[in-house]
Short mmCIF file of C-alpha atoms and ligand atoms in Angstrom, two decimals:
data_model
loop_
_atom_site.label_atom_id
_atom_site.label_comp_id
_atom_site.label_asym_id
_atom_site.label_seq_id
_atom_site.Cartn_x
_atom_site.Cartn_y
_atom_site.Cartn_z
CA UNK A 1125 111.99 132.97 70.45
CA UNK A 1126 114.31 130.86 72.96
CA UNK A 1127 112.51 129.88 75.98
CA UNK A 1128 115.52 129.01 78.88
CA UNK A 1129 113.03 129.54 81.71
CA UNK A 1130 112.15 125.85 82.02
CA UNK A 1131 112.95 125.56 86.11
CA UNK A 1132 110.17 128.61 86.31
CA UNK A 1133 107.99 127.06 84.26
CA UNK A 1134 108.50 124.06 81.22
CA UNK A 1135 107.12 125.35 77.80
CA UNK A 1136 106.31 123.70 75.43
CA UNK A 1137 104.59 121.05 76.66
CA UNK A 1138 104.34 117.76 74.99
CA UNK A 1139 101.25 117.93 72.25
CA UNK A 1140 99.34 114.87 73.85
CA UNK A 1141 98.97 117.24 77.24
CA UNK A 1142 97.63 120.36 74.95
CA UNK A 1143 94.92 117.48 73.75
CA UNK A 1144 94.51 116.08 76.93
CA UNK A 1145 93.65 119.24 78.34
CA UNK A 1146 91.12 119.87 75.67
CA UNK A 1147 89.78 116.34 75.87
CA UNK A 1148 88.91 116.73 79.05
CA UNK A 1149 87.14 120.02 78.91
CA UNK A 1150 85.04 118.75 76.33
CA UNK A 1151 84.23 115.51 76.87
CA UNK A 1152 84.39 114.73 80.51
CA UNK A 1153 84.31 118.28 82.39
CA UNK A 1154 82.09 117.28 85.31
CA UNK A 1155 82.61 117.79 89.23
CA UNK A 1156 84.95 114.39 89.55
CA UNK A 1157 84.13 111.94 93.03
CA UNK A 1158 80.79 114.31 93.58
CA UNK A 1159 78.26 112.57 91.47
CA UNK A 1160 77.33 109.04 89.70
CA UNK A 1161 76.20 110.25 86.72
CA UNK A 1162 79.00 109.05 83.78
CA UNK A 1163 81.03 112.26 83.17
CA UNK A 1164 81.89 113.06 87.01
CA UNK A 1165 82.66 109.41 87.19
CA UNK A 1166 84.75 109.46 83.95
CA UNK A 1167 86.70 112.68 85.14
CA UNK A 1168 87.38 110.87 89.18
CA UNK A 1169 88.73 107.64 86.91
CA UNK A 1170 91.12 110.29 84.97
CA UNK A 1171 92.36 111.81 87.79
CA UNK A 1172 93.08 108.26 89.60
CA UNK A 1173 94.87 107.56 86.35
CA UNK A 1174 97.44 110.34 87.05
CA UNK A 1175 97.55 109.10 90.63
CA UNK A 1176 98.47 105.59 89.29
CA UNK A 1177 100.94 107.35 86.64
CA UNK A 1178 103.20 108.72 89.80
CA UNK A 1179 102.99 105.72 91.52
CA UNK A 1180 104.55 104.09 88.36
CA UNK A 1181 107.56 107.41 88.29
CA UNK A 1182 107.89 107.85 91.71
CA UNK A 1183 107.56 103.39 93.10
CA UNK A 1184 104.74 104.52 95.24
CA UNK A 1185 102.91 101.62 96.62
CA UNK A 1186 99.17 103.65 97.37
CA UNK A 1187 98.02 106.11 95.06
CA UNK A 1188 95.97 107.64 97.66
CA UNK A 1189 98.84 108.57 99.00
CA UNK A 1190 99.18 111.16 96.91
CA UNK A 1191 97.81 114.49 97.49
CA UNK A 1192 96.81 117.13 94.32
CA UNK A 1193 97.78 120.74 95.25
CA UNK A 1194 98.31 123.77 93.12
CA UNK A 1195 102.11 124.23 93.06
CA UNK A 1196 105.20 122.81 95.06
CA UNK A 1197 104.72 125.59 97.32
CA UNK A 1198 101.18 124.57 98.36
CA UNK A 1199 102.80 120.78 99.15
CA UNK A 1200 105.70 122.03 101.22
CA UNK A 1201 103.33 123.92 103.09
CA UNK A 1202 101.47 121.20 103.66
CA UNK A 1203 104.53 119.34 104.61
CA UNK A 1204 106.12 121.37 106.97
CA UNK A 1205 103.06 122.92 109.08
CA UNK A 1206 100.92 120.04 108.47
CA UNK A 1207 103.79 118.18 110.33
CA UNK A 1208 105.67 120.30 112.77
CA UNK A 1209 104.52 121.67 116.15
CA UNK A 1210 105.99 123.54 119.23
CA UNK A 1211 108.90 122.10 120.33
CA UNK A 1212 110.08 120.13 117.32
CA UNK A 1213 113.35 120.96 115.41
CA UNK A 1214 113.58 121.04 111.82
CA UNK A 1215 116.97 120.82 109.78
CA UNK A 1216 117.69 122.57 106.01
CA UNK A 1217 119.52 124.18 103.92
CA UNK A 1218 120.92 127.24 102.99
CA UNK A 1219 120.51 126.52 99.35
CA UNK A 1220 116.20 126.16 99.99
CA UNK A 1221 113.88 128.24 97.64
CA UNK A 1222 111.33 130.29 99.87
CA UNK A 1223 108.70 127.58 99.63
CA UNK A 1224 110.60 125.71 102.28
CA UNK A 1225 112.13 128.66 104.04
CA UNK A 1226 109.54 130.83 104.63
CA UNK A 1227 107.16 128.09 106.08
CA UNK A 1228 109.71 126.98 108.57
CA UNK A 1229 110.45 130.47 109.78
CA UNK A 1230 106.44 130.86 109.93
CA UNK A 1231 106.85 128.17 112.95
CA UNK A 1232 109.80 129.94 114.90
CA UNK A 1233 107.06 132.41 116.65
CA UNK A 1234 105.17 128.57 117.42
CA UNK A 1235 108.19 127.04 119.35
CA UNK A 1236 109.81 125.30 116.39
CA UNK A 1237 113.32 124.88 116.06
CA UNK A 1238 115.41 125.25 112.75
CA UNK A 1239 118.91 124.70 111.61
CA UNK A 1240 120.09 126.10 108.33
CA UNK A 1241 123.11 123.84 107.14
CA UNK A 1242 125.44 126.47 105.40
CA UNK A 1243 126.68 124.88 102.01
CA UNK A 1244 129.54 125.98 100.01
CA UNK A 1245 130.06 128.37 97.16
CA UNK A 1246 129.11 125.83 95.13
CA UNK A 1247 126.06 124.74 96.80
CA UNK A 1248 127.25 121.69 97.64
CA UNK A 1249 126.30 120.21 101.11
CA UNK A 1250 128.82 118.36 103.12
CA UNK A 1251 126.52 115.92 104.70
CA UNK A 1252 128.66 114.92 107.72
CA UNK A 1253 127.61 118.67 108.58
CA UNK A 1254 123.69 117.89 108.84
CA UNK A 1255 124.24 114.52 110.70
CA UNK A 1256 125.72 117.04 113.28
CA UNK A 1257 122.92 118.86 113.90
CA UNK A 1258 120.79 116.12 114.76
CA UNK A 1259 118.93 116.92 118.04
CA UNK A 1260 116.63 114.49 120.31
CA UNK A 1261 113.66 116.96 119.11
CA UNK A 1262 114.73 116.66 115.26
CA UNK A 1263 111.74 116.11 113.65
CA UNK A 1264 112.14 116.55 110.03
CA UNK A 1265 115.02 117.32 107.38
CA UNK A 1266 113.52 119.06 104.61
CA UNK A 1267 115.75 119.43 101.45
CA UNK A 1268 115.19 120.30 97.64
CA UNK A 1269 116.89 117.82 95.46
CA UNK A 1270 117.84 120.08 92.68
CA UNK A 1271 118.87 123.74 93.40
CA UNK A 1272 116.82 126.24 91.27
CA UNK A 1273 120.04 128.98 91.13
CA UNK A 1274 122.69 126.81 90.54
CA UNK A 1275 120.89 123.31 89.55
CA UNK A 1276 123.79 121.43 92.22
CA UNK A 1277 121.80 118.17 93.10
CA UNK A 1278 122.24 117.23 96.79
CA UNK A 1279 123.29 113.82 97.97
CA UNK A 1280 119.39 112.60 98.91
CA UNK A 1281 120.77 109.01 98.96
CA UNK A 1282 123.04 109.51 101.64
CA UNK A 1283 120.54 111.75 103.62
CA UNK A 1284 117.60 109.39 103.50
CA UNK A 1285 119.79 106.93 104.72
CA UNK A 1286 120.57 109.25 107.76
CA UNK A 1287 117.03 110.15 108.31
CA UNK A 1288 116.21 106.43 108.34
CA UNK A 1289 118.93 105.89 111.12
CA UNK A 1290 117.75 108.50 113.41
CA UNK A 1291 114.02 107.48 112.75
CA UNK A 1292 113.45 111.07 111.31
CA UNK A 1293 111.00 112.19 108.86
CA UNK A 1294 112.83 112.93 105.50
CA UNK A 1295 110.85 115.77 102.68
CA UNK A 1296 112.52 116.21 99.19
CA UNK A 1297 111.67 119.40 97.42
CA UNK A 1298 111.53 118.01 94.13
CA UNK A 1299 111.07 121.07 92.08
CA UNK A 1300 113.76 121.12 89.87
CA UNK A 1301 114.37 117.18 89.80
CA UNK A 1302 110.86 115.53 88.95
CA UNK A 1303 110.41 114.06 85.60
CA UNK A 1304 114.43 114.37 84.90
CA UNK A 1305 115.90 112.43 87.73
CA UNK A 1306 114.61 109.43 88.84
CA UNK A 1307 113.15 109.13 92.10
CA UNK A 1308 112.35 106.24 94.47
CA UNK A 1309 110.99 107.06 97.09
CA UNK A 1310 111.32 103.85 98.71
CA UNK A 1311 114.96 103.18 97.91
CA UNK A 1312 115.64 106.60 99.05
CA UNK A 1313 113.61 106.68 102.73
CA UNK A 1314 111.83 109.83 101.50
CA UNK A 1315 108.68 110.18 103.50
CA UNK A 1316 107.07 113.21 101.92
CA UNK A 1317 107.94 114.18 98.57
CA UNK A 1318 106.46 117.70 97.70
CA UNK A 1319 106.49 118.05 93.38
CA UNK A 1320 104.87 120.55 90.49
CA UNK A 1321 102.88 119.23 88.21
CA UNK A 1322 104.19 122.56 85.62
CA UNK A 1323 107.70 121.98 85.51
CA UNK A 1324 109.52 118.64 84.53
CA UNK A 1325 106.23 116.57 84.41
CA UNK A 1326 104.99 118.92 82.02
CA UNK A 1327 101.68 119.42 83.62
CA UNK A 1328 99.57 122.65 83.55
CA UNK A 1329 100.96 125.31 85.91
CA UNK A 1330 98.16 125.16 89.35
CA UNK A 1331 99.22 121.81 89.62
CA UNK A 1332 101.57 119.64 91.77
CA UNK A 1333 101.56 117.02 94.33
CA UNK A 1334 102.66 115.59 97.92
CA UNK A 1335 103.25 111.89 98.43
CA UNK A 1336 102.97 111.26 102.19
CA UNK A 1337 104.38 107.79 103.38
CA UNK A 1338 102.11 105.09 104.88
CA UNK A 1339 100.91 106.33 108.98
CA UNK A 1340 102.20 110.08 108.74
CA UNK A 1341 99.66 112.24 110.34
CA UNK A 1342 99.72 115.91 108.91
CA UNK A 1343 97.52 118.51 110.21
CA UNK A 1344 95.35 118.99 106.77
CA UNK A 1345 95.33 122.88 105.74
CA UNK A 1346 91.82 123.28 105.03
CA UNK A 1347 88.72 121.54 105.39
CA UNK A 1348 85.36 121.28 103.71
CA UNK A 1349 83.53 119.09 100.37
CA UNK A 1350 85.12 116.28 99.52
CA UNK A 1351 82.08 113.74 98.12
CA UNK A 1352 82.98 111.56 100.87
CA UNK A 1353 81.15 111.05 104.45
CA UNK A 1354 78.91 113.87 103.57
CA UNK A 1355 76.53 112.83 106.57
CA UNK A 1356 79.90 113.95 108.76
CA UNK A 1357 80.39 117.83 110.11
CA UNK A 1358 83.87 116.86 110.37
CA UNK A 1359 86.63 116.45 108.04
CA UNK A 1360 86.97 112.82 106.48
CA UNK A 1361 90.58 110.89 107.76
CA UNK A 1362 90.84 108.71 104.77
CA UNK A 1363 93.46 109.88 102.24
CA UNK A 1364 93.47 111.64 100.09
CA UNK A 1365 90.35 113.56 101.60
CA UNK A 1366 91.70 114.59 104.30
CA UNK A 1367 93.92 116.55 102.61
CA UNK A 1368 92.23 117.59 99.29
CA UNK A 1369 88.88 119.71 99.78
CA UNK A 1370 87.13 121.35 97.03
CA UNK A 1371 86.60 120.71 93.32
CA UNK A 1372 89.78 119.72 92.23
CA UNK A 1373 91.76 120.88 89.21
CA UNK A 1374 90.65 118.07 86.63
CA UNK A 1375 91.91 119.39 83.67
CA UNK A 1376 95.20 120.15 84.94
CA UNK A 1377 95.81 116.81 86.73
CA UNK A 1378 94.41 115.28 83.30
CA UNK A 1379 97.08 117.41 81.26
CA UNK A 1380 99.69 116.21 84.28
CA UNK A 1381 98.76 112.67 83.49
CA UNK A 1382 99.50 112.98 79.92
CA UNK A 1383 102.95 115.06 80.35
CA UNK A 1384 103.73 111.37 82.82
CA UNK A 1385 103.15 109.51 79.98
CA UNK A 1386 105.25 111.20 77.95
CA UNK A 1387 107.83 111.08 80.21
CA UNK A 1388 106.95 107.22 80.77
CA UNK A 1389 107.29 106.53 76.81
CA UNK A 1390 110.55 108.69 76.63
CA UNK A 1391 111.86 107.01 79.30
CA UNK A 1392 113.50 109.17 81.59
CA UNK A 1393 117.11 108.36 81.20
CA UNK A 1394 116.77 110.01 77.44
CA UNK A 1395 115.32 113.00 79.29
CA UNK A 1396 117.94 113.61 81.24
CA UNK A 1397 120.34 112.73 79.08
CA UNK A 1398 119.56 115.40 76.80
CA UNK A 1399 119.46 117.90 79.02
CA UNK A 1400 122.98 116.83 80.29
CA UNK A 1401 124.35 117.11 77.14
CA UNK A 1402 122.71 120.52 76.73
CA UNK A 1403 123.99 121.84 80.14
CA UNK A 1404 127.94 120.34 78.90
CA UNK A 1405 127.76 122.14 75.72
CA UNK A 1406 126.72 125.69 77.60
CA UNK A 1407 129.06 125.47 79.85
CA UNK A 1408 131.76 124.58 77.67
CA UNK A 1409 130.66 127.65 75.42
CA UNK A 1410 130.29 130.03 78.43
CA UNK A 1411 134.40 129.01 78.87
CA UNK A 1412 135.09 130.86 76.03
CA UNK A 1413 133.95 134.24 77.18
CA UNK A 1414 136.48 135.72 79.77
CA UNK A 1415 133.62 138.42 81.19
CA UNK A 1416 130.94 135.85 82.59
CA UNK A 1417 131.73 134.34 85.65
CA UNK A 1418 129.58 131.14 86.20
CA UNK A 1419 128.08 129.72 89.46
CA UNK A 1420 127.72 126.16 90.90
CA UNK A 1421 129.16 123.09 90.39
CA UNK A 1422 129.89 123.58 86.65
CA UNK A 1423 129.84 119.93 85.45
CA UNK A 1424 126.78 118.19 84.62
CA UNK A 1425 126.97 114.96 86.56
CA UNK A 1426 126.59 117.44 89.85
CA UNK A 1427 123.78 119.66 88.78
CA UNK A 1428 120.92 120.15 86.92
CA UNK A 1429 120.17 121.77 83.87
CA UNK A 1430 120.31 125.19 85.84
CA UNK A 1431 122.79 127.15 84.77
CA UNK A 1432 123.83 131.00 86.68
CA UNK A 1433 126.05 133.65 85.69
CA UNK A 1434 127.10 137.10 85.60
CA UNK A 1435 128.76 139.43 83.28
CA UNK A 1436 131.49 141.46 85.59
CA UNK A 1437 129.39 143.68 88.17
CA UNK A 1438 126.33 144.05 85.56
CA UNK A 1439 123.16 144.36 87.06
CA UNK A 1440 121.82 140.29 85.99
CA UNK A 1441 118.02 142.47 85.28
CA UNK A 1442 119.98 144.24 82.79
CA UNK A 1443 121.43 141.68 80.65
CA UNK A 1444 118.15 139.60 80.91
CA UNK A 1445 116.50 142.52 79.76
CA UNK A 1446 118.60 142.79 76.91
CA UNK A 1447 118.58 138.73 76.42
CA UNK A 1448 114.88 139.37 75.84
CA UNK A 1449 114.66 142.36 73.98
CA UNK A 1450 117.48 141.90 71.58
CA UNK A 1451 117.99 138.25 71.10
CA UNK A 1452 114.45 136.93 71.76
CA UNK A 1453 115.52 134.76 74.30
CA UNK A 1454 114.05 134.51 77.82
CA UNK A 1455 115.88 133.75 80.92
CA UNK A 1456 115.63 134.57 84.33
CA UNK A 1457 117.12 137.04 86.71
CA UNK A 1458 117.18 138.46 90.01
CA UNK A 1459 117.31 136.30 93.48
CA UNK A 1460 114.89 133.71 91.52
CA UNK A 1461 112.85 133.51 95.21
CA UNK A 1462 115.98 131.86 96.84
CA UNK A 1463 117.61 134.47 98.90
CA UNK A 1464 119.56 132.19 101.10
CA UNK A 1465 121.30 130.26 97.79
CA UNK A 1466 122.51 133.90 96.20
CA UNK A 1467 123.86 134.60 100.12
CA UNK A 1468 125.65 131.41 100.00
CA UNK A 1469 127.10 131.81 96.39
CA UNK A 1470 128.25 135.19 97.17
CA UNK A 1471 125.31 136.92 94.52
CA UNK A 1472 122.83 138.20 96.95
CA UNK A 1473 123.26 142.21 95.54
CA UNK A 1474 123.87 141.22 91.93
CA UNK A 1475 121.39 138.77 91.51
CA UNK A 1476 121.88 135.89 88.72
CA UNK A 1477 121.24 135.07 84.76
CA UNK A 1478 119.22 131.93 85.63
CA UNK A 1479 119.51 129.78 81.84
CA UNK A 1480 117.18 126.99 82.85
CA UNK A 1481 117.41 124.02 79.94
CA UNK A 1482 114.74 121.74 79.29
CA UNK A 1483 114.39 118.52 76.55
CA UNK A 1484 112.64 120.86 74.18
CA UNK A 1485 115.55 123.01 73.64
CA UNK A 1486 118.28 122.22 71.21
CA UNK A 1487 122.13 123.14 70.47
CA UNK A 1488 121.20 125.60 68.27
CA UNK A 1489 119.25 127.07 71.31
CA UNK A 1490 122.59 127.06 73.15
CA UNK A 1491 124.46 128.63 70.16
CA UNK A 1492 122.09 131.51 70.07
CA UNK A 1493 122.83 132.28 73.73
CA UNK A 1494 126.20 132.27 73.64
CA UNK A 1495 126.49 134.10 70.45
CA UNK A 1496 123.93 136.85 72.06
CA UNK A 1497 126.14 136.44 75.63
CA UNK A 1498 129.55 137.44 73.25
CA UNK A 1499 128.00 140.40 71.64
CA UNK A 1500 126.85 141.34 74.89
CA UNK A 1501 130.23 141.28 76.50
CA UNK A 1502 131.73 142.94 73.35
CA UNK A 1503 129.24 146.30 73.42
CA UNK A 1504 128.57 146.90 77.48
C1 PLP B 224 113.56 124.38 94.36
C2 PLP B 224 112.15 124.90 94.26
N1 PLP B 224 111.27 124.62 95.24
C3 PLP B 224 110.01 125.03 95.19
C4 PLP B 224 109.55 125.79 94.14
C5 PLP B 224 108.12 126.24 94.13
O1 PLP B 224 107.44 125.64 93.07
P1 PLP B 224 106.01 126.14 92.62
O2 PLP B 224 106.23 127.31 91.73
O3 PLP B 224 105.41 124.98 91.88
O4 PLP B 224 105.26 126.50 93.82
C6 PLP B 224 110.41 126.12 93.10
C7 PLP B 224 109.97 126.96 91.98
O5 PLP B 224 110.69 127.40 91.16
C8 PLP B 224 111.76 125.65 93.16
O6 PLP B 224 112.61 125.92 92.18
#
């Protein structure tokens, strides 16, 4: 089978995260930070080790500044209601997924403010347009770095650099851009950058992170265990306490840690690369076929390896049905959680054939789906 679901989800994962995962469960699975015996302290050292690791990807100065979560979602959340409060305005996007949306429309009933910078049919964000918006109250531009419909990759240079200006807090949905693009978080003023662990770090799905920059305060989203000032009835202030109760997910932030190195000892230039190359040759192919119509920026300097499409007025479930069923190869269809992106590209009724590339796949990958796209076209 074809897996071209990769922005969902990356699969396979590199081999040394399948072991890491099992070395973990087998020969360190104790309750890390919680005990001094040697395997809880063993499994607190591994998961500092993949805290160190995304220091190294990401030029993060504290690795306590990093926060484990479950998902992307979990850190935006954390993000955006950890951070905003009645009163404060908030600018985006309309090409966010519903991870940033849907908090920041959670706050409207609280008094918060949001703009929603229209982009164009490309997804592309003029960026003169978001400067406008800038309010006295503007608290926070939150923006995803790498669209998950049509992979366009917004200009987070330029914006950190207007965030910076205005002394306003900058988050970077990094969902479809971690492990592939590089990231600085210091040359690029981000101050919260919300990532999966599942996706392009080739983690475990239930994990991710936040980094949150030196002296930002976030309201934390729950409270209770954290191994630390145990003698307290309140929650601890030191990072990353604060913000991470419970028994954390060792053996996922273990597996994360390995899919970092891989990406470390790759080198992440070859990663993207790759996938660049990849995302020319399908586009090129899909060029040949007069029925599809494709979406975004269609070059892959400006986006991602996220490419959408449609075949005439076809319902996009239909043809990823058939993608699946007939040709073994899985895609994505439908709205893809991003509402607001299919309104701006003009593809809110029809949906989208999301092919999402990642450095596993190969041309002959890419041949397959075009050669099942053509036969498609040929017998609908
Ligand atoms: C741009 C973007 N942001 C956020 C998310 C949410 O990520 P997660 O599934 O890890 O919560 C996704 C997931 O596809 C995404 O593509």
């Amino acid at each position: 089978m074809i897996y071209l679901d990769n922005a969902a989800t990356t699969y396979p994962k590199p081999e040394a995260v399948y072991k890491a995962i099992d070395k973990c469960l087998r020969e360190f699975g104790a309750n890390p930070g919680r005990a001094g015996h040697k395997l809880s302290l063993n499994a607190g050292r591994a998961i500092y080790e993949t805290r160190e690791l995304l220091c190294e990807l990401f030029n993060i100065d504290n690795p306590m500044n990093i926060i484990f979560t479950s998902n992307a979602t979990e850190s935006l959340n954390l993000a955006i209601k950890g951070l905003l409060k009645s009163g404060d305005h908030v600018i985006t996007t309309s090409m966010e997924h519903n991870s940033v949306i849907r908090p920041i429309m959670s706050l409207k009933e609280a008094g918060v403010e949001c703009s929603i910078i229209d982009c164009n049919d490309e997804g592309v964000l003029e960026v003169e347009k978001l400067e406008k918006e800038i309010k006295d109250n503007t608290k926070l531009i939150a923006i995803t770095h790498g669209s998950n419909v049509t992979g366009t990759i917004m200009p987070i240079e330029e914006i950190g650099k207007i965030s910076n200006k205005h002394n306003i807090l900058f988050l970077v949905d990094a969902a479809q851009t971690a492990g592939v693009y590089t990231i600085d978080v210091k040359k690029l003023n981000i101050d919260l950058l919300a990532f999966p662990g599942h996706k392009g770090l080739f983690g475990p799905q239930g994990t991710g992170g936040l980094y949150i920059g030196e002296g930002i305060e976030l309201r934390q989203m729950k409270e209770g265990g954290t191994g630390s000032k145990s003698e307290s009835l309140l929650q601890p202030d030191i990072l990353p306490d604060r913000y991470e109760s419970g028994t954390p997910n060792t053996p996922g932030i273990v597996g994360l840690g390995a899919g970092i190195c891989f990406i470390l000892e790759e080198g992440i230039d070859k990663i993207r690369k790759h996938e660049e190359n990849l995302t020319a040759y399908m586009l090129d192919g899909l060029r040949t076929i007069d029925m599809i119509k494709v979406y975004g920026p269609k070059n892959q300097k400006k986006q991602g390896a996220v490419i959408s499409i449609n075949i005439g007025k076809i319902d996009s479930s239909e043809v990823s049905y058939i993608l699946d069923k007939a040709f073994d190869i899985a895609v994505r269809s439908g709205l893809h959680c991003s509402p607001l992106s299919h309104k701006t590209i003009g593809t809110f009724e029809q949906g989208t054939i999301r092919f999402s590339i990642g450095y596993f796949n190969t041309k002959e990958d890419i041949d397959e789906s075009i050669y099942a796209l053509k036969k498609i076209c040929k017998e609908i």
